[in-house]
Amino acid sequence: MELAGGVTEARRTEFPFTLPHGLVAPDGTVHREGTMRMSTALDEIEPIKDPRVRSNPGYLVIILLTRVITKLGGLEYINTHTVENLYSGDLAYLQDFYQRINTNGHSRLQVDCPHCTGSFEVEPPSLGE
């Protein structure tokens, strides 16, 4: 995207999120703030080869989210165990967030005003805040 004066803005590929509940670590720390990057074709294709997905297709979302979540609180690594231990509400939130950023290229939602019938985008508030 070109800005005024011929300056080019880099395309945004990582998006912050806040989990509604958060991952509770063994020491009691709750990890809610994170970052997710847009997925690549390989991110969506590679998990299909995984034996865990072949035996349980529902596991695909676990592997896919593990690949695209780049940060979650103060955790050093994000792995399948991390995603497996999320509350189901957080998992549903991340699936919706994944769909929005990969379909639209941003995390905003298109809404219609019930009064003026105008259409506009809003950044939804994080759940649980």
The first five atom37 places (N, CA, C, CB, O) and aatype in JSON, in Angstrom:
{
  "aatype": [12, 6, 10, 0, 7, 7, 19, 16, 6, 0, 1, 1, 16, 6, 13, 14, 13, 16, 10, 14, 8, 7, 10, 19, 0, 14, 3, 7, 16, 19, 8, 1, 6, 7, 16, 12, 1, 12, 15, 16, 0, 10, 3, 6, 9, 6, 14, 9, 11, 3, 14, 1, 19, 1, 15, 2, 14, 7, 18, 10, 19, 9, 9, 10, 10, 16, 1, 19, 9, 16, 11, 10, 7, 7, 10, 6, 18, 9, 2, 16, 8, 16, 19, 6, 2, 10, 18, 15, 7, 3, 10, 0, 18, 10, 5, 3, 13, 18, 5, 1, 9, 2, 16, 2, 7, 8, 15, 1, 10, 5, 19, 3, 4, 14, 8, 4, 16, 7, 15, 13, 6, 19, 6, 14, 14, 15, 10, 7, 6],
  "atom_mask": [
    [1, 1, 1, 1, 1],
    [1, 1, 1, 1, 1],
    [1, 1, 1, 1, 1],
    [1, 1, 1, 1, 1],
    [1, 1, 1, 0, 1],
    [1, 1, 1, 0, 1],
    [1, 1, 1, 1, 1],
    [1, 1, 1, 1, 1],
    [1, 1, 1, 1, 1],
    [1, 1, 1, 1, 1],
    [1, 1, 1, 1, 1],
    [1, 1, 1, 1, 1],
    [1, 1, 1, 1, 1],
    [1, 1, 1, 1, 1],
    [1, 1, 1, 1, 1],
    [1, 1, 1, 1, 1],
    [1, 1, 1, 1, 1],
    [1, 1, 1, 1, 1],
    [1, 1, 1, 1, 1],
    [1, 1, 1, 1, 1],
    [1, 1, 1, 1, 1],
    [1, 1, 1, 0, 1],
    [1, 1, 1, 1, 1],
    [1, 1, 1, 1, 1],
    [1, 1, 1, 1, 1],
    [1, 1, 1, 1, 1],
    [1, 1, 1, 1, 1],
    [1, 1, 1, 0, 1],
    [1, 1, 1, 1, 1],
    [1, 1, 1, 1, 1],
    [1, 1, 1, 1, 1],
    [1, 1, 1, 1, 1],
    [1, 1, 1, 1, 1],
    [1, 1, 1, 0, 1],
    [1, 1, 1, 1, 1],
    [1, 1, 1, 1, 1],
    [1, 1, 1, 1, 1],
    [1, 1, 1, 1, 1],
    [1, 1, 1, 1, 1],
    [1, 1, 1, 1, 1],
    [1, 1, 1, 1, 1],
    [1, 1, 1, 1, 1],
    [1, 1, 1, 1, 1],
    [1, 1, 1, 1, 1],
    [1, 1, 1, 1, 1],
    [1, 1, 1, 1, 1],
    [1, 1, 1, 1, 1],
    [1, 1, 1, 1, 1],
    [1, 1, 1, 1, 1],
    [1, 1, 1, 1, 1],
    [1, 1, 1, 1, 1],
    [1, 1, 1, 1, 1],
    [1, 1, 1, 1, 1],
    [1, 1, 1, 1, 1],
    [1, 1, 1, 1, 1],
    [1, 1, 1, 1, 1],
    [1, 1, 1, 1, 1],
    [1, 1, 1, 0, 1],
    [1, 1, 1, 1, 1],
    [1, 1, 1, 1, 1],
    [1, 1, 1, 1, 1],
    [1, 1, 1, 1, 1],
    [1, 1, 1, 1, 1],
    [1, 1, 1, 1, 1],
    [1, 1, 1, 1, 1],
    [1, 1, 1, 1, 1],
    [1, 1, 1, 1, 1],
    [1, 1, 1, 1, 1],
    [1, 1, 1, 1, 1],
    [1, 1, 1, 1, 1],
    [1, 1, 1, 1, 1],
    [1, 1, 1, 1, 1],
    [1, 1, 1, 0, 1],
    [1, 1, 1, 0, 1],
    [1, 1, 1, 1, 1],
    [1, 1, 1, 1, 1],
    [1, 1, 1, 1, 1],
    [1, 1, 1, 1, 1],
    [1, 1, 1, 1, 1],
    [1, 1, 1, 1, 1],
    [1, 1, 1, 1, 1],
    [1, 1, 1, 1, 1],
    [1, 1, 1, 1, 1],
    [1, 1, 1, 1, 1],
    [1, 1, 1, 1, 1],
    [1, 1, 1, 1, 1],
    [1, 1, 1, 1, 1],
    [1, 1, 1, 1, 1],
    [1, 1, 1, 0, 1],
    [1, 1, 1, 1, 1],
    [1, 1, 1, 1, 1],
    [1, 1, 1, 1, 1],
    [1, 1, 1, 1, 1],
    [1, 1, 1, 1, 1],
    [1, 1, 1, 1, 1],
    [1, 1, 1, 1, 1],
    [1, 1, 1, 1, 1],
    [1, 1, 1, 1, 1],
    [1, 1, 1, 1, 1],
    [1, 1, 1, 1, 1],
    [1, 1, 1, 1, 1],
    [1, 1, 1, 1, 1],
    [1, 1, 1, 1, 1],
    [1, 1, 1, 1, 1],
    [1, 1, 1, 0, 1],
    [1, 1, 1, 1, 1],
    [1, 1, 1, 1, 1],
    [1, 1, 1, 1, 1],
    [1, 1, 1, 1, 1],
    [1, 1, 1, 1, 1],
    [1, 1, 1, 1, 1],
    [1, 1, 1, 1, 1],
    [1, 1, 1, 1, 1],
    [1, 1, 1, 1, 1],
    [1, 1, 1, 1, 1],
    [1, 1, 1, 1, 1],
    [1, 1, 1, 1, 1],
    [1, 1, 1, 0, 1],
    [1, 1, 1, 1, 1],
    [1, 1, 1, 1, 1],
    [1, 1, 1, 1, 1],
    [1, 1, 1, 1, 1],
    [1, 1, 1, 1, 1],
    [1, 1, 1, 1, 1],
    [1, 1, 1, 1, 1],
    [1, 1, 1, 1, 1],
    [1, 1, 1, 1, 1],
    [1, 1, 1, 0, 1],
    [1, 1, 1, 1, 1]
  ],
  "atom_positions": [
    [[0.85, -1.16, 0.0], [0.0, 0.0, 0.0], [0.9, 1.23, 0.0], [-0.97, 0.0, 1.21], [1.83, 1.32, 0.79]],
    [[0.6, 2.18, -0.9], [1.43, 3.37, -0.99], [0.82, 4.5, -0.17], [1.6, 3.8, -2.45], [-0.37, 4.78, -0.27]],
    [[1.65, 5.13, 0.64], [1.23, 6.25, 1.47], [1.67, 7.55, 0.81], [1.82, 6.13, 2.89], [2.32, 7.53, -0.23]],
    [[1.31, 8.68, 1.4], [1.69, 9.99, 0.89], [3.2, 10.09, 0.74], [1.17, 11.09, 1.8], [3.95, 9.56, 1.57]],
    [[3.65, 10.76, -0.29], [5.07, 10.96, -0.5], [5.78, 9.75, -1.08], [0.0, 0.0, 0.0], [7.01, 9.7, -1.05]],
    [[5.04, 8.78, -1.59], [5.64, 7.61, -2.21], [6.16, 6.57, -1.23], [0.0, 0.0, 0.0], [6.82, 5.62, -1.63]],
    [[5.88, 6.75, 0.06], [6.32, 5.79, 1.08], [5.4, 4.58, 1.02], [6.31, 6.44, 2.51], [4.18, 4.72, 0.93]],
    [[5.99, 3.38, 1.07], [5.21, 2.16, 1.02], [5.05, 1.58, 2.41], [5.87, 1.15, 0.08], [6.03, 1.43, 3.14]],
    [[3.82, 1.23, 2.76], [3.53, 0.61, 4.04], [3.65, -0.9, 3.88], [2.13, 1.01, 4.57], [3.09, -1.47, 2.94]],
    [[4.36, -1.56, 4.79], [4.48, -3.01, 4.75], [3.14, -3.64, 5.08], [5.57, -3.5, 5.74], [2.39, -3.14, 5.92]],
    [[2.83, -4.74, 4.43], [1.59, -5.45, 4.69], [1.69, -6.1, 6.07], [1.31, -6.53, 3.59], [2.69, -6.74, 6.4]],
    [[0.67, -5.93, 6.85], [0.64, -6.47, 8.2], [0.29, -7.95, 8.13], [-0.37, -5.7, 9.09], [-0.71, -8.32, 7.52]],
    [[1.11, -8.79, 8.75], [0.87, -10.23, 8.72], [0.74, -10.84, 10.11], [1.98, -10.92, 7.98], [0.43, -12.03, 10.23]],
    [[0.97, -10.06, 11.18], [0.81, -10.54, 12.54], [-0.2, -9.66, 13.26], [2.18, -10.55, 13.29], [-0.22, -8.44, 13.08]],
    [[-1.04, -10.3, 14.09], [-2.13, -9.6, 14.74], [-2.2, -9.98, 16.22], [-3.46, -9.9, 14.04], [-2.13, -11.16, 16.56]],
    [[-2.34, -8.98, 17.09], [-2.44, -9.27, 18.52], [-3.84, -9.78, 18.88], [-2.11, -8.01, 19.34], [-4.82, -9.45, 18.22]],
    [[-3.91, -10.57, 19.93], [-5.19, -11.03, 20.44], [-5.12, -11.13, 21.96], [-5.57, -12.4, 19.82], [-4.04, -11.17, 22.55]],
    [[-6.3, -11.18, 22.58], [-6.42, -11.4, 24.02], [-7.42, -12.52, 24.22], [-6.86, -10.1, 24.77], [-8.59, -12.39, 23.84]],
    [[-6.98, -13.61, 24.82], [-7.87, -14.74, 25.06], [-8.91, -14.38, 26.12], [-7.07, -15.98, 25.51], [-8.61, -13.66, 27.07]],
    [[-10.13, -14.88, 25.95], [-11.17, -14.59, 26.95], [-10.86, -15.16, 28.33], [-12.5, -15.14, 26.48], [-11.18, -14.53, 29.34]],
    [[-10.24, -16.32, 28.4], [-9.96, -16.97, 29.68], [-8.46, -17.02, 29.97], [-10.54, -18.38, 29.7], [-8.03, -16.66, 31.07]],
    [[-7.68, -17.46, 29.02], [-6.24, -17.54, 29.18], [-5.77, -18.93, 29.57], [0.0, 0.0, 0.0], [-6.51, -19.7, 30.19]],
    [[-4.56, -19.21, 29.21], [-3.92, -20.48, 29.55], [-3.3, -20.35, 30.93], [-2.85, -20.89, 28.48], [-2.49, -19.45, 31.18]],
    [[-3.67, -21.25, 31.84], [-3.12, -21.22, 33.19], [-1.92, -22.16, 33.24], [-4.2, -21.62, 34.25], [-2.06, -23.37, 33.04]],
    [[-0.76, -21.6, 33.5], [0.48, -22.37, 33.59], [0.53, -23.1, 34.93], [1.72, -21.45, 33.42], [-0.18, -22.73, 35.87]],
    [[1.37, -24.13, 35.03], [1.5, -24.87, 36.3], [1.83, -23.98, 37.5], [2.56, -25.92, 36.16], [1.45, -24.3, 38.63]],
    [[2.53, -22.87, 37.27], [2.88, -21.97, 38.39], [1.76, -20.98, 38.71], [4.15, -21.2, 38.06], [1.92, -20.14, 39.59]],
    [[0.61, -21.09, 38.0], [-0.53, -20.22, 38.25], [-0.59, -18.98, 37.37], [0.0, 0.0, 0.0], [-1.59, -18.27, 37.4]],
    [[0.44, -18.72, 36.59], [0.45, -17.58, 35.68], [-0.6, -17.79, 34.6], [1.84, -17.38, 35.06], [-0.71, -18.87, 34.04]],
    [[-1.37, -16.74, 34.32], [-2.38, -16.8, 33.26], [-1.85, -16.06, 32.04], [-3.75, -16.19, 33.74], [-1.51, -14.88, 32.12]],
    [[-1.77, -16.76, 30.92], [-1.27, -16.19, 29.67], [-2.46, -15.88, 28.76], [-0.27, -17.17, 28.96], [-3.13, -16.8, 28.28]],
    [[-2.73, -14.59, 28.53], [-3.89, -14.19, 27.71], [-3.5, -13.43, 26.46], [-4.82, -13.36, 28.54], [-4.14, -13.58, 25.42]],
    [[-2.47, -12.61, 26.54], [-2.06, -11.76, 25.41], [-1.2, -12.57, 24.46], [-1.3, -10.51, 25.9], [-0.29, -13.29, 24.89]],
    [[-1.49, -12.46, 23.17], [-0.71, -13.21, 22.21], [-0.7, -12.56, 20.84], [0.0, 0.0, 0.0], [-1.27, -11.49, 20.63]],
    [[-0.03, -13.23, 19.93], [0.06, -12.78, 18.54], [-0.12, -13.98, 17.63], [1.42, -12.07, 18.27], [0.41, -15.06, 17.89]],
    [[-0.86, -13.76, 16.56], [-1.06, -14.79, 15.54], [-0.67, -14.2, 14.19], [-2.53, -15.31, 15.53], [-1.0, -13.06, 13.87]],
    [[0.04, -15.0, 13.4], [0.4, -14.56, 12.05], [-0.57, -15.16, 11.04], [1.87, -14.95, 11.71], [-1.24, -16.16, 11.31]],
    [[-0.62, -14.53, 9.89], [-1.44, -15.09, 8.81], [-0.83, -16.43, 8.4], [-1.51, -14.11, 7.58], [0.38, -16.63, 8.48]],
    [[-1.66, -17.34, 7.96], [-1.17, -18.67, 7.58], [-0.68, -18.69, 6.14], [-2.27, -19.72, 7.78], [-1.05, -17.86, 5.31]],
    [[0.16, -19.67, 5.87], [0.62, -19.92, 4.51], [-0.07, -21.18, 4.0], [2.19, -20.08, 4.46], [-0.72, -21.9, 4.76]],
    [[0.07, -21.44, 2.72], [-0.5, -22.68, 2.17], [0.11, -23.89, 2.87], [-0.25, -22.76, 0.63], [-0.59, -24.86, 3.16]],
    [[1.4, -23.84, 3.15], [2.07, -24.96, 3.82], [1.49, -25.18, 5.22], [3.58, -24.7, 3.92], [1.36, -26.32, 5.66]],
    [[1.14, -24.1, 5.93], [0.54, -24.24, 7.25], [-0.75, -25.05, 7.18], [0.26, -22.86, 7.85], [-1.06, -25.8, 8.11]],
    [[-1.49, -24.92, 6.12], [-2.77, -25.63, 6.0], [-2.61, -27.03, 5.42], [-3.71, -24.83, 5.13], [-3.44, -27.9, 5.69]],
    [[-1.57, -27.25, 4.64], [-1.38, -28.56, 4.0], [-0.57, -29.52, 4.87], [-0.68, -28.38, 2.66], [-0.93, -30.7, 4.98]],
    [[0.49, -29.04, 5.49], [1.4, -29.89, 6.25], [0.73, -30.71, 7.36], [2.47, -29.03, 6.85], [1.06, -31.89, 7.51]],
    [[-0.2, -30.14, 8.13], [-0.8, -30.93, 9.21], [-1.58, -32.16, 8.74], [-1.72, -30.06, 10.02], [-1.78, -33.1, 9.51]],
    [[-2.01, -32.17, 7.51], [-2.77, -33.31, 6.98], [-1.92, -34.57, 6.98], [-3.29, -33.01, 5.55], [-2.46, -35.68, 7.06]],
    [[-0.61, -34.43, 6.88], [0.3, -35.57, 6.89], [0.51, -36.15, 8.29], [1.64, -35.15, 6.32], [0.96, -37.29, 8.43]],
    [[0.17, -35.38, 9.32], [0.42, -35.8, 10.69], [-0.46, -36.99, 11.07], [0.18, -34.62, 11.66], [-1.66, -36.95, 10.83]],
    [[0.12, -38.05, 11.65], [-0.67, -39.23, 12.03], [-1.78, -38.92, 13.04], [0.24, -40.28, 12.6], [-2.8, -39.61, 13.06]],
    [[-1.59, -37.89, 13.87], [-2.64, -37.53, 14.83], [-3.88, -37.0, 14.12], [-2.12, -36.48, 15.83], [-5.0, -37.21, 14.58]],
    [[-3.68, -36.32, 13.0], [-4.8, -35.81, 12.22], [-5.45, -36.95, 11.45], [-4.34, -34.69, 11.24], [-6.68, -36.98, 11.3]],
    [[-4.65, -37.87, 10.96], [-5.21, -39.02, 10.22], [-6.1, -39.88, 11.11], [-4.09, -39.87, 9.63], [-7.11, -40.41, 10.66]],
    [[-5.71, -40.02, 12.39], [-6.53, -40.83, 13.3], [-7.67, -40.02, 13.91], [-5.66, -41.41, 14.41], [-8.67, -40.6, 14.35]],
    [[-7.55, -38.7, 13.93], [-8.6, -37.83, 14.48], [-8.58, -36.5, 13.73], [-8.4, -37.61, 16.02], [-7.8, -35.61, 14.09]],
    [[-9.41, -36.33, 12.69], [-9.4, -35.1, 11.89], [-9.61, -33.82, 12.72], [-10.47, -35.18, 10.84], [-9.2, -32.74, 12.3]],
    [[-10.25, -33.93, 13.87], [-10.45, -32.78, 14.74], [-9.15, -32.2, 15.28], [0.0, 0.0, 0.0], [-9.12, -31.06, 15.74]],
    [[-8.08, -32.98, 15.22], [-6.78, -32.53, 15.73], [-6.12, -31.53, 14.78], [-5.87, -33.74, 15.95], [-5.15, -30.86, 15.16]],
    [[-6.63, -31.42, 13.57], [-6.07, -30.5, 12.58], [-5.99, -29.08, 13.13], [-6.92, -30.51, 11.3], [-4.97, -28.41, 12.95]],
    [[-7.03, -28.61, 13.8], [-7.05, -27.25, 14.33], [-5.96, -27.04, 15.37], [-8.42, -26.93, 14.92], [-5.4, -25.95, 15.47]],
    [[-5.66, -28.06, 16.15], [-4.61, -27.95, 17.17], [-3.27, -27.7, 16.5], [-4.55, -29.23, 18.05], [-2.53, -26.79, 16.9]],
    [[-2.95, -28.49, 15.5], [-1.67, -28.34, 14.81], [-1.6, -27.02, 14.05], [-1.43, -29.52, 13.85], [-0.58, -26.34, 14.06]],
    [[-2.69, -26.67, 13.4], [-2.72, -25.43, 12.62], [-2.5, -24.22, 13.52], [-4.06, -25.31, 11.88], [-1.7, -23.34, 13.2]],
    [[-3.2, -24.16, 14.64], [-3.01, -23.03, 15.55], [-1.61, -23.02, 16.15], [-4.05, -23.07, 16.68], [-1.03, -21.95, 16.36]],
    [[-1.05, -24.19, 16.42], [0.32, -24.26, 16.94], [1.29, -23.62, 15.95], [0.72, -25.73, 17.21], [2.26, -22.98, 16.36]],
    [[1.04, -23.78, 14.67], [1.93, -23.24, 13.64], [1.83, -21.73, 13.52], [1.61, -23.88, 12.31], [2.82, -21.08, 13.2]],
    [[0.64, -21.14, 13.76], [0.44, -19.71, 13.48], [0.45, -18.81, 14.71], [-0.85, -19.53, 12.76], [0.6, -17.6, 14.57]],
    [[0.3, -19.37, 15.91], [0.42, -18.54, 17.12], [1.91, -18.31, 17.36], [-0.27, -19.22, 18.37], [2.66, -19.26, 17.58]],
    [[2.31, -17.06, 17.31], [3.74, -16.75, 17.43], [4.13, -16.34, 18.85], [4.11, -15.64, 16.47], [5.3, -16.36, 19.21]],
    [[3.12, -15.96, 19.66], [3.4, -15.54, 21.03], [2.15, -15.77, 21.87], [3.85, -14.05, 21.08], [1.03, -15.55, 21.41]],
    [[2.37, -16.21, 23.09], [1.28, -16.32, 24.06], [1.85, -16.02, 25.43], [0.61, -17.75, 24.02], [2.57, -16.83, 26.02]],
    [[1.51, -14.85, 25.94], [2.02, -14.42, 27.23], [3.53, -14.49, 27.29], [0.0, 0.0, 0.0], [4.21, -14.08, 26.35]],
    [[4.05, -15.01, 28.38], [5.49, -15.13, 28.55], [6.05, -16.48, 28.18], [0.0, 0.0, 0.0], [7.19, -16.8, 28.5]],
    [[5.23, -17.3, 27.49], [5.71, -18.63, 27.13], [6.84, -18.55, 26.12], [4.57, -19.48, 26.57], [6.8, -17.75, 25.18]],
    [[7.84, -19.39, 26.33], [8.99, -19.41, 25.42], [8.65, -20.14, 24.12], [10.2, -20.07, 26.1], [9.1, -19.74, 23.05]],
    [[7.86, -21.21, 24.22], [7.49, -22.02, 23.06], [5.99, -22.24, 23.03], [8.23, -23.37, 23.07], [5.34, -22.34, 24.07]],
    [[5.44, -22.31, 21.82], [4.05, -22.7, 21.62], [4.11, -24.06, 20.94], [3.23, -21.62, 20.76], [4.67, -24.18, 19.85]],
    [[3.53, -25.07, 21.57], [3.5, -26.4, 20.95], [2.09, -26.97, 21.05], [4.54, -27.35, 21.63], [1.19, -26.31, 21.58]],
    [[1.89, -28.17, 20.55], [0.55, -28.75, 20.56], [0.03, -28.92, 21.98], [0.55, -30.11, 19.83], [-1.17, -28.77, 22.22]],
    [[0.9, -29.22, 22.92], [0.48, -29.35, 24.32], [-0.11, -28.03, 24.82], [1.68, -29.77, 25.21], [-1.1, -28.02, 25.56]],
    [[0.49, -26.91, 24.41], [-0.01, -25.58, 24.79], [-1.45, -25.41, 24.31], [0.9, -24.47, 24.2], [-2.33, -25.05, 25.09]],
    [[-1.69, -25.66, 23.03], [-3.02, -25.46, 22.44], [-4.02, -26.47, 23.0], [-2.95, -25.57, 20.9], [-5.18, -26.13, 23.21]],
    [[-3.58, -27.7, 23.23], [-4.46, -28.73, 23.81], [-4.99, -28.32, 25.18], [-3.72, -30.07, 23.92], [-6.08, -28.73, 25.57]],
    [[-4.23, -27.52, 25.92], [-4.6, -27.15, 27.28], [-5.37, -25.84, 27.39], [-3.38, -27.06, 28.11], [-5.63, -25.37, 28.5]],
    [[-5.74, -25.26, 26.25], [-6.58, -24.06, 26.28], [-8.01, -24.44, 26.66], [-6.57, -23.34, 24.91], [-8.46, -25.55, 26.38]],
    [[-8.71, -23.52, 27.29], [-10.14, -23.72, 27.54], [-10.86, -23.73, 26.19], [-10.71, -22.6, 28.48], [-10.4, -23.11, 25.23]],
    [[-11.97, -24.43, 26.12], [-12.68, -24.54, 24.84], [-13.13, -23.18, 24.33], [-13.89, -25.47, 24.98], [-13.18, -22.96, 23.12]],
    [[-13.47, -22.24, 25.22], [-13.85, -20.89, 24.79], [-12.69, -20.17, 24.12], [0.0, 0.0, 0.0], [-12.89, -19.43, 23.16]],
    [[-11.47, -20.38, 24.63], [-10.28, -19.79, 24.02], [-10.0, -20.42, 22.66], [-9.07, -19.95, 24.95], [-9.61, -19.73, 21.72]],
    [[-10.19, -21.73, 22.57], [-9.98, -22.42, 21.29], [-10.96, -21.89, 20.25], [-10.14, -23.95, 21.45], [-10.57, -21.63, 19.11]],
    [[-12.22, -21.73, 20.62], [-13.23, -21.2, 19.69], [-12.88, -19.77, 19.28], [-14.64, -21.24, 20.34], [-13.02, -19.4, 18.11]],
    [[-12.42, -18.97, 20.23], [-12.01, -17.6, 19.94], [-10.87, -17.58, 18.92], [-11.58, -16.87, 21.23], [-10.9, -16.81, 17.96]],
    [[-9.86, -18.43, 19.13], [-8.72, -18.46, 18.22], [-9.09, -18.96, 16.83], [-7.62, -19.34, 18.8], [-8.54, -18.49, 15.84]],
    [[-10.03, -19.9, 16.75], [-10.49, -20.37, 15.44], [-11.17, -19.23, 14.68], [-11.45, -21.57, 15.59], [-10.94, -19.06, 13.49]],
    [[-12.01, -18.47, 15.37], [-12.68, -17.32, 14.74], [-11.67, -16.27, 14.33], [-13.72, -16.72, 15.7], [-11.75, -15.71, 13.24]],
    [[-10.71, -15.99, 15.2], [-9.67, -14.99, 14.93], [-8.85, -15.42, 13.71], [-8.75, -14.8, 16.16], [-8.55, -14.6, 12.84]],
    [[-8.5, -16.7, 13.64], [-7.75, -17.25, 12.5], [-8.52, -17.0, 11.2], [-7.49, -18.77, 12.7], [-7.95, -16.55, 10.21]],
    [[-9.81, -17.31, 11.22], [-10.64, -17.12, 10.02], [-10.68, -15.65, 9.58], [-12.07, -17.62, 10.27], [-10.56, -15.35, 8.4]],
    [[-10.84, -14.75, 10.54], [-10.92, -13.33, 10.2], [-9.63, -12.81, 9.59], [-11.26, -12.51, 11.43], [-9.66, -12.15, 8.55]],
    [[-8.49, -13.11, 10.21], [-7.24, -12.53, 9.68], [-6.84, -13.17, 8.36], [-6.11, -12.68, 10.69], [-6.21, -12.52, 7.53]],
    [[-7.19, -14.43, 8.15], [-6.78, -15.09, 6.91], [-7.78, -14.87, 5.78], [-6.61, -16.57, 7.15], [-7.41, -14.99, 4.61]],
    [[-9.01, -14.55, 6.1], [-9.99, -14.26, 5.06], [-9.92, -12.79, 4.66], [-11.41, -14.61, 5.54], [-9.98, -12.47, 3.47]],
    [[-9.79, -11.9, 5.65], [-9.85, -10.46, 5.39], [-8.5, -9.77, 5.37], [-10.71, -9.82, 6.41], [-8.38, -8.67, 4.83]],
    [[-7.48, -10.39, 5.94], [-6.18, -9.73, 6.05], [-6.12, -8.76, 7.21], [0.0, 0.0, 0.0], [-5.17, -7.99, 7.34]],
    [[-7.15, -8.78, 8.06], [-7.21, -7.94, 9.26], [-8.16, -8.61, 10.24], [-7.67, -6.48, 8.91], [-8.82, -9.6, 9.91]],
    [[-8.24, -8.06, 11.44], [-9.09, -8.67, 12.46], [-10.41, -7.94, 12.66], [-8.35, -8.73, 13.77], [-11.17, -8.26, 13.59]],
    [[-10.7, -6.97, 11.8], [-11.95, -6.2, 11.94], [-13.14, -6.97, 11.37], [-11.81, -4.84, 11.23], [-12.98, -7.87, 10.54]],
    [[-14.33, -6.6, 11.84], [-15.57, -7.21, 11.36], [-16.38, -6.19, 10.57], [-16.4, -7.76, 12.55], [-16.43, -5.01, 10.94]],
    [[-17.0, -6.63, 9.5], [-17.9, -5.78, 8.71], [-19.28, -5.84, 9.37], [-17.96, -6.24, 7.2], [-19.83, -6.93, 9.55]],
    [[-19.85, -4.69, 9.72], [-21.17, -4.66, 10.36], [-22.08, -3.66, 9.64], [-21.04, -4.28, 11.87], [-21.61, -2.76, 8.94]],
    [[-23.38, -3.84, 9.82], [-24.38, -2.93, 9.27], [-25.1, -2.25, 10.41], [-25.38, -3.69, 8.34], [-25.52, -2.89, 11.37]],
    [[-25.26, -0.94, 10.3], [-25.97, -0.17, 11.31], [-27.46, -0.45, 11.16], [-25.67, 1.35, 11.18], [-28.01, -0.3, 10.07]],
    [[-28.14, -0.85, 12.25], [-29.57, -1.13, 12.16], [-30.41, 0.14, 11.97], [-30.02, -1.86, 13.4], [-31.58, 0.05, 11.59]],
    [[-29.84, 1.31, 12.23], [-30.59, 2.57, 12.13], [-30.46, 3.22, 10.75], [-30.12, 3.54, 13.2], [-31.46, 3.6, 10.14]],
    [[-29.22, 3.34, 10.28], [-29.02, 4.03, 9.0], [-28.73, 3.08, 7.85], [-27.89, 5.04, 9.12], [-28.59, 3.51, 6.7]],
    [[-28.63, 1.8, 8.12], [-28.29, 0.73, 7.17], [-26.92, 0.93, 6.52], [-29.36, 0.67, 6.08], [-26.6, 0.27, 5.53]],
    [[-26.11, 1.82, 7.09], [-24.75, 1.99, 6.59], [-23.88, 0.82, 7.01], [0.0, 0.0, 0.0], [-24.12, 0.19, 8.04]],
    [[-22.87, 0.52, 6.21], [-21.96, -0.58, 6.47], [-20.6, -0.02, 6.84], [-21.86, -1.52, 5.24], [-20.12, 0.92, 6.21]],
    [[-19.96, -0.6, 7.87], [-18.64, -0.14, 8.29], [-17.92, -1.26, 9.03], [-18.75, 1.12, 9.18], [-18.52, -2.28, 9.37]],
    [[-16.62, -1.07, 9.27], [-15.82, -2.06, 9.97], [-15.58, -1.63, 11.41], [-14.48, -2.27, 9.25], [-15.42, -0.44, 11.7]],
    [[-15.56, -2.61, 12.31], [-15.24, -2.35, 13.71], [-14.2, -3.36, 14.17], [-16.51, -2.43, 14.6], [-14.14, -4.48, 13.68]],
    [[-13.4, -2.92, 15.1], [-12.44, -3.83, 15.75], [-13.15, -4.36, 16.98], [-11.05, -3.1, 16.12], [-13.39, -3.6, 17.92]],
    [[-13.5, -5.64, 17.01], [-14.24, -6.15, 18.17], [-13.38, -6.11, 19.43], [-14.73, -7.58, 17.92], [-12.17, -6.34, 19.37]],
    [[-14.0, -5.82, 20.55], [-13.23, -5.85, 21.81], [-12.85, -7.27, 22.16], [-14.04, -5.22, 22.97], [-13.53, -8.22, 21.77]],
    [[-11.77, -7.43, 22.87], [-11.38, -8.75, 23.33], [-12.4, -9.25, 24.32], [-9.98, -8.73, 23.95], [-12.91, -8.49, 25.13]],
    [[-12.7, -10.53, 24.26], [-13.65, -11.12, 25.19], [-13.06, -11.13, 26.57], [-14.04, -12.54, 24.76], [-11.84, -11.21, 26.74]],
    [[-13.91, -11.05, 27.56], [-13.45, -11.17, 28.93], [-12.84, -9.91, 29.5], [0.0, 0.0, 0.0], [-12.3, -9.94, 30.61]],
    [[-12.89, -8.81, 28.79], [-12.32, -7.56, 29.34], [-13.42, -6.61, 29.73], [-11.38, -6.89, 28.33], [-13.14, -5.51, 30.21]]
  ]
}
